Amino acid sequence: MDLGVESVDALEGKKVMLVPYMREHVPRYHEWMKKPELLLATGSDPLTLDQEYEMHLSWTKDPKKHTFIVLDKELIKGGFVCGEPHIEAMVGDVNIYMNDPDVFQVAEIEIMIAEPKSRGKGLGEESVLMMMASAVKKYGIQTFRAKISESNIASLKLFHKLGFKEASRSDVFKEVTLELLVADRAVNDSILS
Ligand SMILES: CC(C)(COP(=O)(O)OP(=O)(O)OC[C@H]1O[C@@H](n2cnc3c(N)ncnc32)[C@H](O)[C@@H]1OP(=O)(O)O)[C@@H](O)C(=O)NCCC(=O)NCCS
């Protein structure tokens, strides 16, 4: 699978560009995160716009968190310009979080394709693969984890399709933790090829 080339801070795939989450993206991101179904699917709490700006600032300062905005390449107007936010094409986000300071090789990964019209086109799958490939190369990540609500069939199927396996289940939070070990040769090939 062609995972594209990296140009400065953006990652280019066949269908998506991943660009760093910029301050200019915050208002639209905030609109998405008002929707109850997205709050539920991502396990997020509603924030005010000011809180969203604060959250953005804290994420950009946190070396353990790396958040990219997913741009649908078909929606980019006038050609991609590196450093531009391209709000017209933003459809979701993908991020990794290295939450255990002692185990930097483990990262939690999250994906959201927020715009319903952009779902089912392979953008989520490509974004996750690109994010993982970048995290393996840049940070030496060896294990990816995804925490997904038991009721989120689309997301469960996406991560299972990519080779993630169930590692644990919380009956209290109604959540499944899936894991993917990069050391698995077949996995390595599909991420990095
Ligand atoms: C889950 C989500 C990320 C999928 O993104 P997407 O771009 O629509 O998915 P893709 O088109 O890349 O599909 C890839 C695979 O995911 C699975 N999938 C995606 N949408 C699905 C759906 N509605 N029902 C069942 N499986 C689905 C399929 O296995 C699909 O492979 P296939 O096309 O060969 O069947 C997206 O629907 C979303 O963001 N939903 C809301 C937020 C969310 O749930 N985030 C995850 C929190 S952990």
Short mmCIF file of N, CA and C in Angstrom, two decimals, residues 68-173:
data_model
loop_
_atom_site.label_atom_id
_atom_site.label_comp_id
_atom_site.label_asym_id
_atom_site.label_seq_id
_atom_site.Cartn_x
_atom_site.Cartn_y
_atom_site.Cartn_z
N PHE A 68 -3.18 15.39 14.07
CA PHE A 68 -3.24 15.87 12.68
C PHE A 68 -4.70 16.04 12.28
N ILE A 69 -4.93 17.05 11.46
CA ILE A 69 -6.25 17.23 10.84
C ILE A 69 -6.22 16.48 9.50
N VAL A 70 -7.32 15.75 9.25
CA VAL A 70 -7.44 15.01 8.00
C VAL A 70 -8.07 15.92 6.95
N LEU A 71 -7.34 16.14 5.85
CA LEU A 71 -7.90 16.89 4.72
C LEU A 71 -8.27 15.90 3.63
N ASP A 72 -9.48 16.03 3.11
CA ASP A 72 -9.89 15.22 1.95
C ASP A 72 -9.29 15.89 0.71
N LYS A 73 -8.39 15.21 0.02
CA LYS A 73 -7.68 15.85 -1.10
C LYS A 73 -8.63 16.36 -2.19
N GLU A 74 -9.78 15.66 -2.32
CA GLU A 74 -10.74 16.08 -3.36
C GLU A 74 -11.35 17.45 -3.04
N LEU A 75 -11.30 17.86 -1.77
CA LEU A 75 -11.96 19.11 -1.36
C LEU A 75 -10.99 20.29 -1.27
N ILE A 76 -9.69 20.03 -1.50
CA ILE A 76 -8.71 21.13 -1.40
C ILE A 76 -8.87 22.04 -2.62
N LYS A 77 -9.08 23.33 -2.33
CA LYS A 77 -9.29 24.29 -3.42
C LYS A 77 -7.98 24.97 -3.79
N GLY A 78 -7.68 24.99 -5.09
CA GLY A 78 -6.52 25.75 -5.58
C GLY A 78 -5.18 25.09 -5.31
N GLY A 79 -5.18 23.81 -4.96
CA GLY A 79 -3.91 23.11 -4.73
C GLY A 79 -3.43 23.25 -3.29
N PHE A 80 -2.76 22.22 -2.80
CA PHE A 80 -2.30 22.22 -1.41
C PHE A 80 -1.12 23.16 -1.23
N VAL A 81 -1.21 24.00 -0.20
CA VAL A 81 -0.09 24.88 0.14
C VAL A 81 0.36 24.53 1.55
N CYS A 82 1.61 24.11 1.68
CA CYS A 82 2.13 23.71 2.98
C CYS A 82 2.08 24.90 3.95
N GLY A 83 1.58 24.65 5.15
CA GLY A 83 1.46 25.72 6.14
C GLY A 83 0.10 26.39 6.14
N GLU A 84 -0.69 26.17 5.08
CA GLU A 84 -2.06 26.70 5.04
C GLU A 84 -2.99 25.72 5.75
N PRO A 85 -4.02 26.20 6.46
CA PRO A 85 -4.88 25.26 7.18
C PRO A 85 -5.86 24.48 6.30
N HIS A 86 -6.18 25.03 5.13
CA HIS A 86 -7.13 24.36 4.20
C HIS A 86 -8.40 23.92 4.92
N ILE A 87 -9.05 24.89 5.56
CA ILE A 87 -10.26 24.59 6.33
C ILE A 87 -11.36 24.01 5.44
N GLU A 88 -11.36 24.44 4.15
CA GLU A 88 -12.40 23.96 3.23
C GLU A 88 -12.38 22.44 3.06
N ALA A 89 -11.23 21.82 3.35
CA ALA A 89 -11.09 20.38 3.09
C ALA A 89 -11.01 19.56 4.38
N MET A 90 -11.13 20.21 5.56
CA MET A 90 -10.95 19.43 6.79
C MET A 90 -12.17 18.57 7.06
N VAL A 91 -11.92 17.28 7.29
CA VAL A 91 -13.03 16.33 7.48
C VAL A 91 -12.92 15.51 8.77
N GLY A 92 -11.77 15.61 9.46
CA GLY A 92 -11.64 14.82 10.69
C GLY A 92 -10.28 15.01 11.31
N ASP A 93 -9.97 14.18 12.29
CA ASP A 93 -8.64 14.24 12.89
C ASP A 93 -8.16 12.85 13.25
N VAL A 94 -6.84 12.74 13.37
CA VAL A 94 -6.22 11.48 13.79
C VAL A 94 -5.11 11.86 14.75
N ASN A 95 -5.00 11.11 15.84
CA ASN A 95 -3.95 11.46 16.78
C ASN A 95 -3.37 10.24 17.47
N ILE A 96 -2.12 10.41 17.94
CA ILE A 96 -1.54 9.40 18.82
C ILE A 96 -1.17 10.06 20.13
N TYR A 97 -1.22 9.24 21.17
CA TYR A 97 -0.92 9.72 22.51
C TYR A 97 -0.03 8.68 23.19
N MET A 98 1.18 9.11 23.54
CA MET A 98 2.11 8.20 24.23
C MET A 98 1.94 8.45 25.72
N ASN A 99 0.92 7.81 26.30
CA ASN A 99 0.48 8.21 27.65
C ASN A 99 1.28 7.61 28.78
N ASP A 100 2.13 6.63 28.49
CA ASP A 100 2.93 6.06 29.56
C ASP A 100 4.36 6.56 29.42
N PRO A 101 4.80 7.48 30.31
CA PRO A 101 6.12 8.08 30.17
C PRO A 101 7.26 7.07 30.23
N ASP A 102 7.01 5.90 30.86
CA ASP A 102 8.07 4.90 30.95
C ASP A 102 8.12 3.98 29.74
N VAL A 103 7.04 3.98 28.97
CA VAL A 103 6.98 3.05 27.83
C VAL A 103 6.66 3.86 26.57
N PHE A 104 7.71 4.48 26.03
CA PHE A 104 7.48 5.38 24.90
C PHE A 104 7.16 4.64 23.60
N GLN A 105 7.37 3.31 23.63
CA GLN A 105 7.10 2.57 22.38
C GLN A 105 5.63 2.23 22.21
N VAL A 106 4.79 2.63 23.18
CA VAL A 106 3.36 2.32 23.10
C VAL A 106 2.59 3.61 22.84
N ALA A 107 1.69 3.57 21.87
CA ALA A 107 0.90 4.77 21.58
C ALA A 107 -0.57 4.40 21.41
N GLU A 108 -1.41 5.26 21.98
CA GLU A 108 -2.84 5.10 21.76
C GLU A 108 -3.21 5.90 20.50
N ILE A 109 -4.02 5.33 19.67
CA ILE A 109 -4.38 6.02 18.42
C ILE A 109 -5.88 6.23 18.35
N GLU A 110 -6.27 7.40 17.86
CA GLU A 110 -7.69 7.74 17.71
C GLU A 110 -7.92 8.32 16.32
N ILE A 111 -9.06 8.03 15.77
CA ILE A 111 -9.42 8.56 14.45
C ILE A 111 -10.87 9.04 14.50
N MET A 112 -11.11 10.14 13.82
CA MET A 112 -12.50 10.61 13.67
C MET A 112 -12.64 11.19 12.26
N ILE A 113 -13.56 10.65 11.49
CA ILE A 113 -13.96 11.30 10.24
C ILE A 113 -15.31 11.93 10.58
N ALA A 114 -15.25 13.24 10.86
CA ALA A 114 -16.42 13.92 11.44
C ALA A 114 -17.49 14.24 10.40
N GLU A 115 -17.07 14.49 9.17
CA GLU A 115 -18.04 14.88 8.13
C GLU A 115 -18.69 13.62 7.56
N PRO A 116 -20.00 13.45 7.78
CA PRO A 116 -20.67 12.23 7.30
C PRO A 116 -20.46 11.97 5.82
N LYS A 117 -20.43 13.04 5.00
CA LYS A 117 -20.28 12.84 3.55
C LYS A 117 -18.90 12.27 3.17
N SER A 118 -17.96 12.37 4.07
CA SER A 118 -16.61 11.88 3.78
C SER A 118 -16.35 10.48 4.34
N ARG A 119 -17.36 9.90 4.98
CA ARG A 119 -17.17 8.55 5.54
C ARG A 119 -17.36 7.50 4.44
N GLY A 120 -16.82 6.33 4.68
CA GLY A 120 -17.00 5.20 3.76
C GLY A 120 -16.23 5.34 2.47
N LYS A 121 -15.24 6.26 2.44
CA LYS A 121 -14.44 6.48 1.23
C LYS A 121 -12.99 6.03 1.43
N GLY A 122 -12.73 5.39 2.56
CA GLY A 122 -11.37 4.92 2.82
C GLY A 122 -10.47 5.96 3.47
N LEU A 123 -11.03 7.13 3.84
CA LEU A 123 -10.18 8.18 4.41
C LEU A 123 -9.71 7.81 5.82
N GLY A 124 -10.62 7.20 6.61
CA GLY A 124 -10.26 6.80 7.98
C GLY A 124 -9.15 5.76 7.95
N GLU A 125 -9.31 4.76 7.12
CA GLU A 125 -8.32 3.68 7.04
C GLU A 125 -6.96 4.24 6.61
N GLU A 126 -6.95 5.05 5.57
CA GLU A 126 -5.67 5.59 5.10
C GLU A 126 -5.02 6.48 6.17
N SER A 127 -5.83 7.28 6.85
CA SER A 127 -5.29 8.18 7.88
C SER A 127 -4.63 7.40 9.01
N VAL A 128 -5.28 6.32 9.46
CA VAL A 128 -4.71 5.50 10.55
C VAL A 128 -3.40 4.87 10.09
N LEU A 129 -3.38 4.33 8.88
CA LEU A 129 -2.14 3.70 8.38
C LEU A 129 -1.01 4.73 8.27
N MET A 130 -1.32 5.92 7.78
CA MET A 130 -0.29 6.95 7.64
C MET A 130 0.23 7.41 9.00
N MET A 131 -0.70 7.58 9.95
CA MET A 131 -0.30 8.02 11.29
C MET A 131 0.60 6.96 11.94
N MET A 132 0.24 5.67 11.76
CA MET A 132 1.05 4.61 12.36
C MET A 132 2.42 4.55 11.70
N ALA A 133 2.46 4.67 10.38
CA ALA A 133 3.75 4.62 9.68
C ALA A 133 4.66 5.74 10.17
N SER A 134 4.08 6.93 10.32
CA SER A 134 4.86 8.07 10.79
C SER A 134 5.34 7.84 12.22
N ALA A 135 4.49 7.28 13.08
CA ALA A 135 4.85 7.08 14.49
C ALA A 135 5.92 6.00 14.64
N VAL A 136 5.89 5.00 13.77
CA VAL A 136 6.93 3.96 13.82
C VAL A 136 8.27 4.57 13.42
N LYS A 137 8.24 5.37 12.35
CA LYS A 137 9.50 5.95 11.85
C LYS A 137 10.05 7.03 12.79
N LYS A 138 9.16 7.92 13.27
CA LYS A 138 9.65 9.06 14.07
C LYS A 138 9.92 8.71 15.52
N TYR A 139 9.06 7.88 16.12
CA TYR A 139 9.16 7.65 17.57
C TYR A 139 9.44 6.20 17.95
N GLY A 140 9.59 5.33 16.95
CA GLY A 140 9.90 3.93 17.24
C GLY A 140 8.77 3.21 17.95
N ILE A 141 7.54 3.63 17.69
CA ILE A 141 6.39 2.98 18.35
C ILE A 141 6.34 1.50 17.93
N GLN A 142 6.15 0.64 18.92
CA GLN A 142 6.11 -0.80 18.65
C GLN A 142 4.73 -1.41 18.90
N THR A 143 3.91 -0.72 19.68
CA THR A 143 2.55 -1.23 19.97
C THR A 143 1.56 -0.08 19.85
N PHE A 144 0.50 -0.30 19.10
CA PHE A 144 -0.58 0.69 19.02
C PHE A 144 -1.80 0.13 19.76
N ARG A 145 -2.48 1.03 20.45
CA ARG A 145 -3.68 0.67 21.20
C ARG A 145 -4.83 1.54 20.76
N ALA A 146 -6.02 0.98 20.68
CA ALA A 146 -7.22 1.78 20.38
C ALA A 146 -8.30 1.38 21.37
N LYS A 147 -8.87 2.38 22.04
CA LYS A 147 -9.95 2.13 23.01
C LYS A 147 -11.26 2.53 22.35
N ILE A 148 -12.14 1.57 22.19
CA ILE A 148 -13.34 1.80 21.38
C ILE A 148 -14.57 1.33 22.12
N SER A 149 -15.62 2.14 22.05
CA SER A 149 -16.88 1.75 22.67
C SER A 149 -17.41 0.47 22.01
N GLU A 150 -17.96 -0.42 22.85
CA GLU A 150 -18.48 -1.71 22.35
C GLU A 150 -19.53 -1.51 21.25
N SER A 151 -20.21 -0.36 21.29
CA SER A 151 -21.30 -0.13 20.34
C SER A 151 -20.81 0.51 19.03
N ASN A 152 -19.52 0.86 18.96
CA ASN A 152 -19.01 1.57 17.78
C ASN A 152 -18.53 0.55 16.72
N ILE A 153 -19.50 -0.02 16.03
CA ILE A 153 -19.21 -1.12 15.10
C ILE A 153 -18.26 -0.67 13.98
N ALA A 154 -18.50 0.53 13.42
CA ALA A 154 -17.66 1.01 12.30
C ALA A 154 -16.20 1.07 12.71
N SER A 155 -15.95 1.63 13.89
CA SER A 155 -14.57 1.78 14.34
C SER A 155 -13.96 0.41 14.69
N LEU A 156 -14.73 -0.44 15.35
CA LEU A 156 -14.22 -1.79 15.67
C LEU A 156 -13.82 -2.52 14.40
N LYS A 157 -14.68 -2.43 13.37
CA LYS A 157 -14.38 -3.13 12.11
C LYS A 157 -13.15 -2.54 11.45
N LEU A 158 -13.03 -1.21 11.49
CA LEU A 158 -11.86 -0.56 10.89
C LEU A 158 -10.58 -1.09 11.52
N PHE A 159 -10.51 -1.07 12.86
CA PHE A 159 -9.26 -1.48 13.52
C PHE A 159 -9.02 -2.99 13.37
N HIS A 160 -10.07 -3.79 13.39
CA HIS A 160 -9.88 -5.23 13.16
C HIS A 160 -9.34 -5.47 11.75
N LYS A 161 -9.88 -4.70 10.79
CA LYS A 161 -9.41 -4.85 9.40
C LYS A 161 -7.90 -4.58 9.30
N LEU A 162 -7.41 -3.64 10.14
CA LEU A 162 -6.00 -3.28 10.10
C LEU A 162 -5.13 -4.24 10.92
N GLY A 163 -5.73 -5.26 11.48
CA GLY A 163 -4.95 -6.28 12.19
C GLY A 163 -4.93 -6.13 13.70
N PHE A 164 -5.65 -5.16 14.25
CA PHE A 164 -5.72 -5.01 15.70
C PHE A 164 -6.47 -6.21 16.29
N LYS A 165 -6.03 -6.64 17.50
CA LYS A 165 -6.68 -7.75 18.19
C LYS A 165 -7.15 -7.29 19.57
N GLU A 166 -8.22 -7.92 20.04
CA GLU A 166 -8.74 -7.53 21.37
C GLU A 166 -7.73 -7.88 22.45
N ALA A 167 -7.40 -6.89 23.31
CA ALA A 167 -6.45 -7.12 24.40
C ALA A 167 -7.18 -7.16 25.73
N SER A 168 -8.22 -6.36 25.87
CA SER A 168 -9.00 -6.36 27.11
C SER A 168 -10.35 -5.70 26.85
N ARG A 169 -11.22 -5.84 27.85
CA ARG A 169 -12.58 -5.33 27.71
C ARG A 169 -13.02 -4.80 29.07
N SER A 170 -13.62 -3.62 29.10
CA SER A 170 -14.12 -3.10 30.36
C SER A 170 -15.64 -3.14 30.36
N ASP A 171 -16.19 -3.98 31.25
CA ASP A 171 -17.65 -4.05 31.34
C ASP A 171 -18.22 -2.77 31.94
N VAL A 172 -17.41 -2.12 32.78
CA VAL A 172 -17.86 -0.88 33.43
C VAL A 172 -18.01 0.23 32.39
N PHE A 173 -16.95 0.41 31.57
CA PHE A 173 -16.99 1.50 30.58
C PHE A 173 -17.57 1.08 29.23
#
